[in-house]
mmCIF file of C-alpha atoms and ligand atoms in Angstrom:
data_model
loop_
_atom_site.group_PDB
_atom_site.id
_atom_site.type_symbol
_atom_site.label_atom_id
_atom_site.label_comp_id
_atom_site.label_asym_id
_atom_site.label_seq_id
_atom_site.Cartn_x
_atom_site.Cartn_y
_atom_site.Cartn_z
ATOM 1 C CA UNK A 71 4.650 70.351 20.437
ATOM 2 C CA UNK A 72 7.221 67.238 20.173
ATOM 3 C CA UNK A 73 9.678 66.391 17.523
ATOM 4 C CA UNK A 74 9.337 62.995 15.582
ATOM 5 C CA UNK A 75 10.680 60.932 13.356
ATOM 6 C CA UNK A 76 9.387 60.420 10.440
ATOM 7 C CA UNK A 77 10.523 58.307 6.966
ATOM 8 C CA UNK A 78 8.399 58.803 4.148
ATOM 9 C CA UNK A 79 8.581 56.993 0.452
ATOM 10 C CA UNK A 80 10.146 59.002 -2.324
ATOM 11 C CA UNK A 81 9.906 58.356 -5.618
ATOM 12 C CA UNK A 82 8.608 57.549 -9.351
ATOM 13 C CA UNK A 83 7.913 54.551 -11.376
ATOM 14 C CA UNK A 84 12.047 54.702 -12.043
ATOM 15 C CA UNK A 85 12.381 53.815 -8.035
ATOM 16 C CA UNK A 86 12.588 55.012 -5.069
ATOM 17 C CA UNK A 87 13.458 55.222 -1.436
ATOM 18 C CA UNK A 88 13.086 55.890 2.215
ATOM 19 C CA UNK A 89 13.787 59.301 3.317
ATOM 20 C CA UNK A 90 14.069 60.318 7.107
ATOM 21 C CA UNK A 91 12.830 63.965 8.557
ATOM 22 C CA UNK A 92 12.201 65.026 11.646
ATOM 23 C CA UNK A 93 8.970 67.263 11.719
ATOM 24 C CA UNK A 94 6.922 69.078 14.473
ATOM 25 C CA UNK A 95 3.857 67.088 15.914
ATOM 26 C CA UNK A 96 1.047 68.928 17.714
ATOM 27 C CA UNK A 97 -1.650 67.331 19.784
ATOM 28 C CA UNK A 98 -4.822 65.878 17.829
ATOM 29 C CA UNK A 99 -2.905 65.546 14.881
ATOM 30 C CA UNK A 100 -3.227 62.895 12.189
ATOM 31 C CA UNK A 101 -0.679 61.448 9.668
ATOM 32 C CA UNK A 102 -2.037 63.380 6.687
ATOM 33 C CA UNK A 103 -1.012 66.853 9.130
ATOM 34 C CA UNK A 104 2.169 66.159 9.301
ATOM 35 C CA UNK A 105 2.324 65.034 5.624
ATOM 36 C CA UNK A 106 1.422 68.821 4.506
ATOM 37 C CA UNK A 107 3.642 70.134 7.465
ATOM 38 C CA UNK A 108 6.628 68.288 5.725
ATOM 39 C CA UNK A 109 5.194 69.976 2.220
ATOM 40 C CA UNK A 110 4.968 73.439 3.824
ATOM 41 C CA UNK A 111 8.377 72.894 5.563
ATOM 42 C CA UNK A 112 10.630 70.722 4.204
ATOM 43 C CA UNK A 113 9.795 69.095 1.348
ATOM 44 C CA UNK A 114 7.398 71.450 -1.331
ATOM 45 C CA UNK A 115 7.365 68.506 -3.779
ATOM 46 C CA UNK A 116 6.519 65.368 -2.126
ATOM 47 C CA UNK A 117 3.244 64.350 -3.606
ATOM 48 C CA UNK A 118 0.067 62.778 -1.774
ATOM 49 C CA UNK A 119 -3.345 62.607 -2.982
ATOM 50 C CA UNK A 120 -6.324 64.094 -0.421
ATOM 51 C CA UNK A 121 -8.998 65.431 -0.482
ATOM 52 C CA UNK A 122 -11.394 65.802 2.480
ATOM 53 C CA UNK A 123 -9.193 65.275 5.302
ATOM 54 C CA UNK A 124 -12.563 63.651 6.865
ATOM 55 C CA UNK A 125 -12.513 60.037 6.198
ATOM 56 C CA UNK A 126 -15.413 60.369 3.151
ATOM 57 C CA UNK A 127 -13.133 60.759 -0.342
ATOM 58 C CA UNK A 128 -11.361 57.788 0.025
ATOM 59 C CA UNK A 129 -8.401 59.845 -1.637
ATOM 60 C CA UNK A 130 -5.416 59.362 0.861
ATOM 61 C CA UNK A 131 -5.057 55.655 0.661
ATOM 62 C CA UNK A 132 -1.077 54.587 2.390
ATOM 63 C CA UNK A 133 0.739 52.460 4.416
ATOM 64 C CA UNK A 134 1.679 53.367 7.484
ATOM 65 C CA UNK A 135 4.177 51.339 9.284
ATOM 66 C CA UNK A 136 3.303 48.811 6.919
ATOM 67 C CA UNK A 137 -0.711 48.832 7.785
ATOM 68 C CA UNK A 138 -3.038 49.707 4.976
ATOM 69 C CA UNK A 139 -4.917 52.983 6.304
ATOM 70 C CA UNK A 140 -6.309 56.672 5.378
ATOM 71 C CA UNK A 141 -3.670 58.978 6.387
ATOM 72 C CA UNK A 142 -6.774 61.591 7.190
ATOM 73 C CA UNK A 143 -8.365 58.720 10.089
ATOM 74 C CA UNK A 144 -4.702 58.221 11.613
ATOM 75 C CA UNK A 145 -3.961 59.700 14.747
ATOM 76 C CA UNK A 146 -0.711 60.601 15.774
ATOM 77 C CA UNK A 147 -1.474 59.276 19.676
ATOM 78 C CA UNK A 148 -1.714 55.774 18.289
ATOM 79 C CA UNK A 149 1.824 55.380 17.940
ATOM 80 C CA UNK A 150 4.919 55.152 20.414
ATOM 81 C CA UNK A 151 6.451 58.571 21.706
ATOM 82 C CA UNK A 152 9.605 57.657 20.272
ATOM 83 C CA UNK A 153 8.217 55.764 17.264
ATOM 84 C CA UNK A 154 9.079 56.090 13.853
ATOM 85 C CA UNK A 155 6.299 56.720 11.828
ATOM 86 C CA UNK A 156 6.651 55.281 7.918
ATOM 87 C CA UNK A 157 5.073 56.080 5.280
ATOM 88 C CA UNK A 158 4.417 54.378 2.042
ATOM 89 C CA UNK A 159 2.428 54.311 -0.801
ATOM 90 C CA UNK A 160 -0.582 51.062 -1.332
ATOM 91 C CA UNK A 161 1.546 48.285 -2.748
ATOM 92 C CA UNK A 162 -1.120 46.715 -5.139
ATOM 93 C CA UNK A 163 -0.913 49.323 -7.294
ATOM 94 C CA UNK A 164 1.768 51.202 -9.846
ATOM 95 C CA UNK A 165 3.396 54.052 -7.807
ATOM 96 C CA UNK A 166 3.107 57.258 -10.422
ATOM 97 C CA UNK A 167 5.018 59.684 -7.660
ATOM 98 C CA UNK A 168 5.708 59.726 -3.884
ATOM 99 C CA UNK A 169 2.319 58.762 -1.783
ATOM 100 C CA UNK A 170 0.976 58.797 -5.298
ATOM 101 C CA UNK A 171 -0.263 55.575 -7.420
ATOM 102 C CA UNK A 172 -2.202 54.490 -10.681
ATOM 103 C CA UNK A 173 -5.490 53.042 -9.248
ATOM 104 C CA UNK A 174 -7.141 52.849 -12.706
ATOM 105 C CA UNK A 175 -7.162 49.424 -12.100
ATOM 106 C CA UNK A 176 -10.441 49.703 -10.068
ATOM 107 C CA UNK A 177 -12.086 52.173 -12.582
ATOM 108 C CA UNK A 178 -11.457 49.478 -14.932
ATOM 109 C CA UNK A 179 -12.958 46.892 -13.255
ATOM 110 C CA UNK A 180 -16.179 48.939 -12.396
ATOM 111 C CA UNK A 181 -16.551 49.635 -15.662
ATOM 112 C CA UNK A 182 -17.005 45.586 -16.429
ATOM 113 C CA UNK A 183 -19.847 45.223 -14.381
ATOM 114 C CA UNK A 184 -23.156 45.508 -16.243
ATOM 115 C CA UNK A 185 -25.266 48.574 -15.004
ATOM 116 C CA UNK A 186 -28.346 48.457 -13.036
ATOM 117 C CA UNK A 187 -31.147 47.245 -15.173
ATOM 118 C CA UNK A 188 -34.770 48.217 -14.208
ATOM 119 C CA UNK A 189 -37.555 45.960 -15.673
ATOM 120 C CA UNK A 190 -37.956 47.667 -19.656
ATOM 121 C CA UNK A 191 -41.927 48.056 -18.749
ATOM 122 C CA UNK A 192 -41.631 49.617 -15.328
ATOM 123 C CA UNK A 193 -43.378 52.895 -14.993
ATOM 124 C CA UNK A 194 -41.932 55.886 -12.660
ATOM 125 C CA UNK A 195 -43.894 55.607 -9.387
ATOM 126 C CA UNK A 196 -44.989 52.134 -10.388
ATOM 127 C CA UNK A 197 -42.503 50.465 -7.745
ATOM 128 C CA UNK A 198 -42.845 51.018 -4.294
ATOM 129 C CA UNK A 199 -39.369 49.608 -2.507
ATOM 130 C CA UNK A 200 -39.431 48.088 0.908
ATOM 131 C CA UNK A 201 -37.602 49.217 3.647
ATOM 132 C CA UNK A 202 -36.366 46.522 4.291
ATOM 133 C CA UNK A 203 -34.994 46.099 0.803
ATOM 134 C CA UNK A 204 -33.420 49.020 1.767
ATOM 135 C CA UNK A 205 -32.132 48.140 4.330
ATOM 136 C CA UNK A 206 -30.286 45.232 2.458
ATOM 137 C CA UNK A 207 -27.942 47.025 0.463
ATOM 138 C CA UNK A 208 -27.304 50.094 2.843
ATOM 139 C CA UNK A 209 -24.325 49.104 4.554
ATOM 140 C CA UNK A 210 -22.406 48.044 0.730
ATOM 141 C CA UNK A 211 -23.514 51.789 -0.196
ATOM 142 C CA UNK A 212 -20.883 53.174 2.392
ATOM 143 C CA UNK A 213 -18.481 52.292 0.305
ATOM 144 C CA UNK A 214 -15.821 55.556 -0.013
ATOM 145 C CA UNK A 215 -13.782 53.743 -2.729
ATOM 146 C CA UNK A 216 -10.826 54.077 -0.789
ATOM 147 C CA UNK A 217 -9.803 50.974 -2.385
ATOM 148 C CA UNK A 218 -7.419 49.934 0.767
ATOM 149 C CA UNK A 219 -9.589 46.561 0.397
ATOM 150 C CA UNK A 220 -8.273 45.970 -3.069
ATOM 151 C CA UNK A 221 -4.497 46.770 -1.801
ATOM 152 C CA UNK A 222 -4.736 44.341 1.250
ATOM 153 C CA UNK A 223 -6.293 40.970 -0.786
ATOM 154 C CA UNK A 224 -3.359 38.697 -1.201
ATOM 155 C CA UNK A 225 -4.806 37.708 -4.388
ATOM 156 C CA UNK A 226 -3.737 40.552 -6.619
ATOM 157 C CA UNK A 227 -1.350 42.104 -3.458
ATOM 158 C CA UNK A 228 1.491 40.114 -4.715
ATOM 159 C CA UNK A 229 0.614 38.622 -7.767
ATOM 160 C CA UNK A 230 -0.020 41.049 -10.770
ATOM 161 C CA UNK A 231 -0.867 38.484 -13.099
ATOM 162 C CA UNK A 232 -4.076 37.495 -11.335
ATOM 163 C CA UNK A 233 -5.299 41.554 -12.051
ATOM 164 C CA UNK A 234 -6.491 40.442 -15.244
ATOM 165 C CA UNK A 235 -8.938 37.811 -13.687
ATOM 166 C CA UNK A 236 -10.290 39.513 -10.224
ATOM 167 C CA UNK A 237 -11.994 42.354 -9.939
ATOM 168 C CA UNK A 238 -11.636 42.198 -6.063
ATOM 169 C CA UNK A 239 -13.853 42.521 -2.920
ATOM 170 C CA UNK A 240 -14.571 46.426 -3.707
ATOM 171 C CA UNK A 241 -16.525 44.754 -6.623
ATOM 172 C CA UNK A 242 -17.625 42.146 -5.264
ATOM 173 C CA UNK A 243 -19.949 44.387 -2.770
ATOM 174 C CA UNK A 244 -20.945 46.293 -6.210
ATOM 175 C CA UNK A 245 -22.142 43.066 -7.531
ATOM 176 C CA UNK A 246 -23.942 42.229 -4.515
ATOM 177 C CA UNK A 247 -25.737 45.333 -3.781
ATOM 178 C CA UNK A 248 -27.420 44.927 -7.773
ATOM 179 C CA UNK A 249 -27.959 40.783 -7.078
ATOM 180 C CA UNK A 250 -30.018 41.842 -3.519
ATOM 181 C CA UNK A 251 -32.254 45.398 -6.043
ATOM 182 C CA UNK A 252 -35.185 44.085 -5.960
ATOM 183 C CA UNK A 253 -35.974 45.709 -9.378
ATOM 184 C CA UNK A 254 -32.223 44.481 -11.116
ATOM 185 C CA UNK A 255 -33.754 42.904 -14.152
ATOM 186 C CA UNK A 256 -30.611 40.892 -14.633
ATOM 187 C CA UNK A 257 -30.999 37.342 -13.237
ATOM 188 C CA UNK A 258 -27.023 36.563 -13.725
ATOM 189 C CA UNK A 259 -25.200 38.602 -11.389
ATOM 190 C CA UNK A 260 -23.638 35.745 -8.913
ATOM 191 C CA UNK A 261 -23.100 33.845 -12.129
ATOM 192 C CA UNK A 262 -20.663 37.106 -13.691
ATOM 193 C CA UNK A 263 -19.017 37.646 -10.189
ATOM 194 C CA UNK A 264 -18.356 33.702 -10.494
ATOM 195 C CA UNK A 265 -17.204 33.508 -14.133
ATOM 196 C CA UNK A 266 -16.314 37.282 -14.826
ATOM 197 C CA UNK A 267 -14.930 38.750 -11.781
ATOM 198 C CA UNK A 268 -13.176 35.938 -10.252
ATOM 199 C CA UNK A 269 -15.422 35.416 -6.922
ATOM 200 C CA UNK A 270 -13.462 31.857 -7.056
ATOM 201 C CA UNK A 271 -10.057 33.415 -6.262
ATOM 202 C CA UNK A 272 -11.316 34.536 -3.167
ATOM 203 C CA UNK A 273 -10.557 32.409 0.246
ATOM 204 C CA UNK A 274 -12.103 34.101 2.164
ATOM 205 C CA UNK A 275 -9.352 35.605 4.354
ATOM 206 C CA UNK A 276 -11.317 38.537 5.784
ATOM 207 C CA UNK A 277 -7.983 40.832 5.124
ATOM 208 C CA UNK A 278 -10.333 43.351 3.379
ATOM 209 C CA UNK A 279 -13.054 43.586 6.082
ATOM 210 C CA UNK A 280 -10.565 44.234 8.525
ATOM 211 C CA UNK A 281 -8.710 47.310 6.567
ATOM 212 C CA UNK A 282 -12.072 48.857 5.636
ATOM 213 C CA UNK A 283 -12.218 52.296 7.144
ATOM 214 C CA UNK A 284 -16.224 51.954 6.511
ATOM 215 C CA UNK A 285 -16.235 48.499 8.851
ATOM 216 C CA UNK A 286 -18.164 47.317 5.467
ATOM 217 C CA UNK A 287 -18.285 43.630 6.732
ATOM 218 C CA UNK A 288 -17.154 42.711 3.175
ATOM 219 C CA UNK A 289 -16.832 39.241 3.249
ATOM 220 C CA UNK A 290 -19.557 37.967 5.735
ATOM 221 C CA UNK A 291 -22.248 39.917 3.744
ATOM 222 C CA UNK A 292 -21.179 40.240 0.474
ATOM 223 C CA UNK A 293 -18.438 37.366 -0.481
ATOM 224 C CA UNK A 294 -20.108 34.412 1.574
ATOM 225 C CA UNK A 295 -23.276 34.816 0.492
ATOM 226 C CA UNK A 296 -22.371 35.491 -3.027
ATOM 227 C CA UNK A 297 -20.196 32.343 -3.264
ATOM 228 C CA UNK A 298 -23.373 30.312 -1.308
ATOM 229 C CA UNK A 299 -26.115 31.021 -3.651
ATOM 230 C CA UNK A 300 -23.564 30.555 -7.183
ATOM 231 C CA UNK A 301 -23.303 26.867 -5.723
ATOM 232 C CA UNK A 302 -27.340 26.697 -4.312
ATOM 233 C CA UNK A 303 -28.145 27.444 -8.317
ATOM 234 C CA UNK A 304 -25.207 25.510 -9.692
ATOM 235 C CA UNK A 305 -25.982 22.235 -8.000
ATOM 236 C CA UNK A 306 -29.632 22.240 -7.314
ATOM 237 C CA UNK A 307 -31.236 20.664 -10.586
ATOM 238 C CA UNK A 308 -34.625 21.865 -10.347
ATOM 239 C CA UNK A 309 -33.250 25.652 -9.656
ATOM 240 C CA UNK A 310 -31.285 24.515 -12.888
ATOM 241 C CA UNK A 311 -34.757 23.509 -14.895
ATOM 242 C CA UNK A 312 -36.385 26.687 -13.540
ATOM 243 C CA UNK A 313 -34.078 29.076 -14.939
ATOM 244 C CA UNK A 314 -33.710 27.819 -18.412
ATOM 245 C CA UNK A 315 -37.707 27.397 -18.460
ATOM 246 C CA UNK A 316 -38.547 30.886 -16.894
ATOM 247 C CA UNK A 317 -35.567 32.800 -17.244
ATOM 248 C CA UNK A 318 -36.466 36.668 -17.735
HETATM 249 FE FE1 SF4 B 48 -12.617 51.235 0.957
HETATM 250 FE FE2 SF4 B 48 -14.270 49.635 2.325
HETATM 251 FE FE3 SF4 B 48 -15.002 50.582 -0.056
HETATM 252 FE FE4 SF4 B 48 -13.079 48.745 0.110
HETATM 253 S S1 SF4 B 48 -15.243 48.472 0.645
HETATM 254 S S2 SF4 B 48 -13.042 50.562 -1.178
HETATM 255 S S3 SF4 B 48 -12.055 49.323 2.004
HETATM 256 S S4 SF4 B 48 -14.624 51.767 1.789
HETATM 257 FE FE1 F3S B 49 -9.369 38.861 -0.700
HETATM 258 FE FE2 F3S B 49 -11.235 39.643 1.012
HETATM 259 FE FE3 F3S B 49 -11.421 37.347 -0.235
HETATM 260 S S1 F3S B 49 -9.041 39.860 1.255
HETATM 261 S S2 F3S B 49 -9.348 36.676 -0.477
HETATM 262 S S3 F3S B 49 -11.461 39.320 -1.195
HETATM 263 S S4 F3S B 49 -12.061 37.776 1.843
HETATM 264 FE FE1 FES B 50 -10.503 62.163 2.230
HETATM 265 FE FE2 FES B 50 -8.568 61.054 3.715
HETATM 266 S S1 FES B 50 -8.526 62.970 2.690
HETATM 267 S S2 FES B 50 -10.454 60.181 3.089
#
């Protein structure tokens, strides 16, 4: 057992501050341990959202030293002996109380994209799906909704006015997964991510692959290709016939 130093975020949407403890660290502990160590000792009130304490609920989104992270997947042995660990609250969204924030944001968003649409005449059993179809969309179904992706994109990180226009790369994985079902009936799903969710704000910065506890490669498999096949249809005229002539 050691004695750290800790400095943890308290406060409301009114403001807030720093505040320092010192708190009891055992070995194989992780950030989210010492979090209910300082609620059990020292501070009964100090709010933090978690859930499975396993890395799957994607509930106890922070910052931690100023890296986007799950305090559950932390471990105390990655920092200095005489570090100070600090601990704040995701910065994209509105902080509600403590380690605590407002992610509605992405609930709204999810609730923009249109649902999975099977073919109308499609029969149960009628379909048999490929493995390899699969196979396709696997890795995107991984997601924990942790949303640290969403807090680390520079495009709505710092700029709240571009919220109302991006639905960010958590999405944009949503939107990919239904454009690769080979049974999504809906033929416009690159076109909505371009036009609706703001795939076009993107620069493809990678800061969202690299937070993503899941090691969802976001933007090589989801983003890239997404953004490829908009302009493949957008600029290649006969694709351009095709779809007005056939389009389901
Ligand atoms: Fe979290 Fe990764 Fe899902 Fe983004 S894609 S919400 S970082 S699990
Ligand atoms: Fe943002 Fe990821 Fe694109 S961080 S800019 S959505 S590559
Ligand atoms: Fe569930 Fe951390 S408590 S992911």
């Amino acid at each position: 057992m050691t004695t750290r130093h800790f400095r943890v975020w308290r406060g409301d949407d009114q403001g807030g501050a720093l505040t320092d403890y010192d708190v009891e660290v055992n070995e194989g502990e992780v950030v989210l341990d010492i979090v209910h160590r300082l609620q059990a000792t020292q501070a009964p009130d100090l709010a933090v959202r978690w859930n499975c304490k396993a890395g799957k609920c994607g509930s106890c989104s922070a910052e931690i030293n100023g890296k986007p992270g799950l305090l559950c997947m932390t471990r105390m042995n990655t920092f200095g002996p005489d570090e100070t660990v600090t601990v704040t609250p995701v910065r994209t969204f509105p902080v509600m109380r403590d380690l605590v924030t407002d992610v509605s944001f992405n609930y709204e968003k999810a609730r923009e994209i249109p649902a999975f649409a099977p073919p109308a005449d499609l029969k149960p059993g009628e379909y048999r799906m490929q493995q390899v179809d699969v196979e396709r969309s696997q890795e995107f179904r991984k997601c924990i909704e942790c949303f640290l992706c969403q807090n680390t994109c520079h495009v709505i990180r710092d700029h709240e006015e571009n919220k109302a226009a991006f639905a960010g790369p958590r999405f944009f994985i949503r939107a990919a997964e239904l454009d690769m079902h080979p049974l999504d009936a809906r033929d416009d799903r690159k076109e909505f991510a371009q036009e609706e969710q703001g795939l076009g704000f993107c620069n493809i910065t990678k800061c969202c692959t690299e937070v993503c506890p899941e090691h969802i490669k976001i933007t090589d498999n989801a983003i890239i290709p997404m953004k490829e096949r908009v302009v493949d249809r957008k600029y290649d005229p006969l694709t351009w016939l095709g779809r007005k002539i056939f389009r389901r």
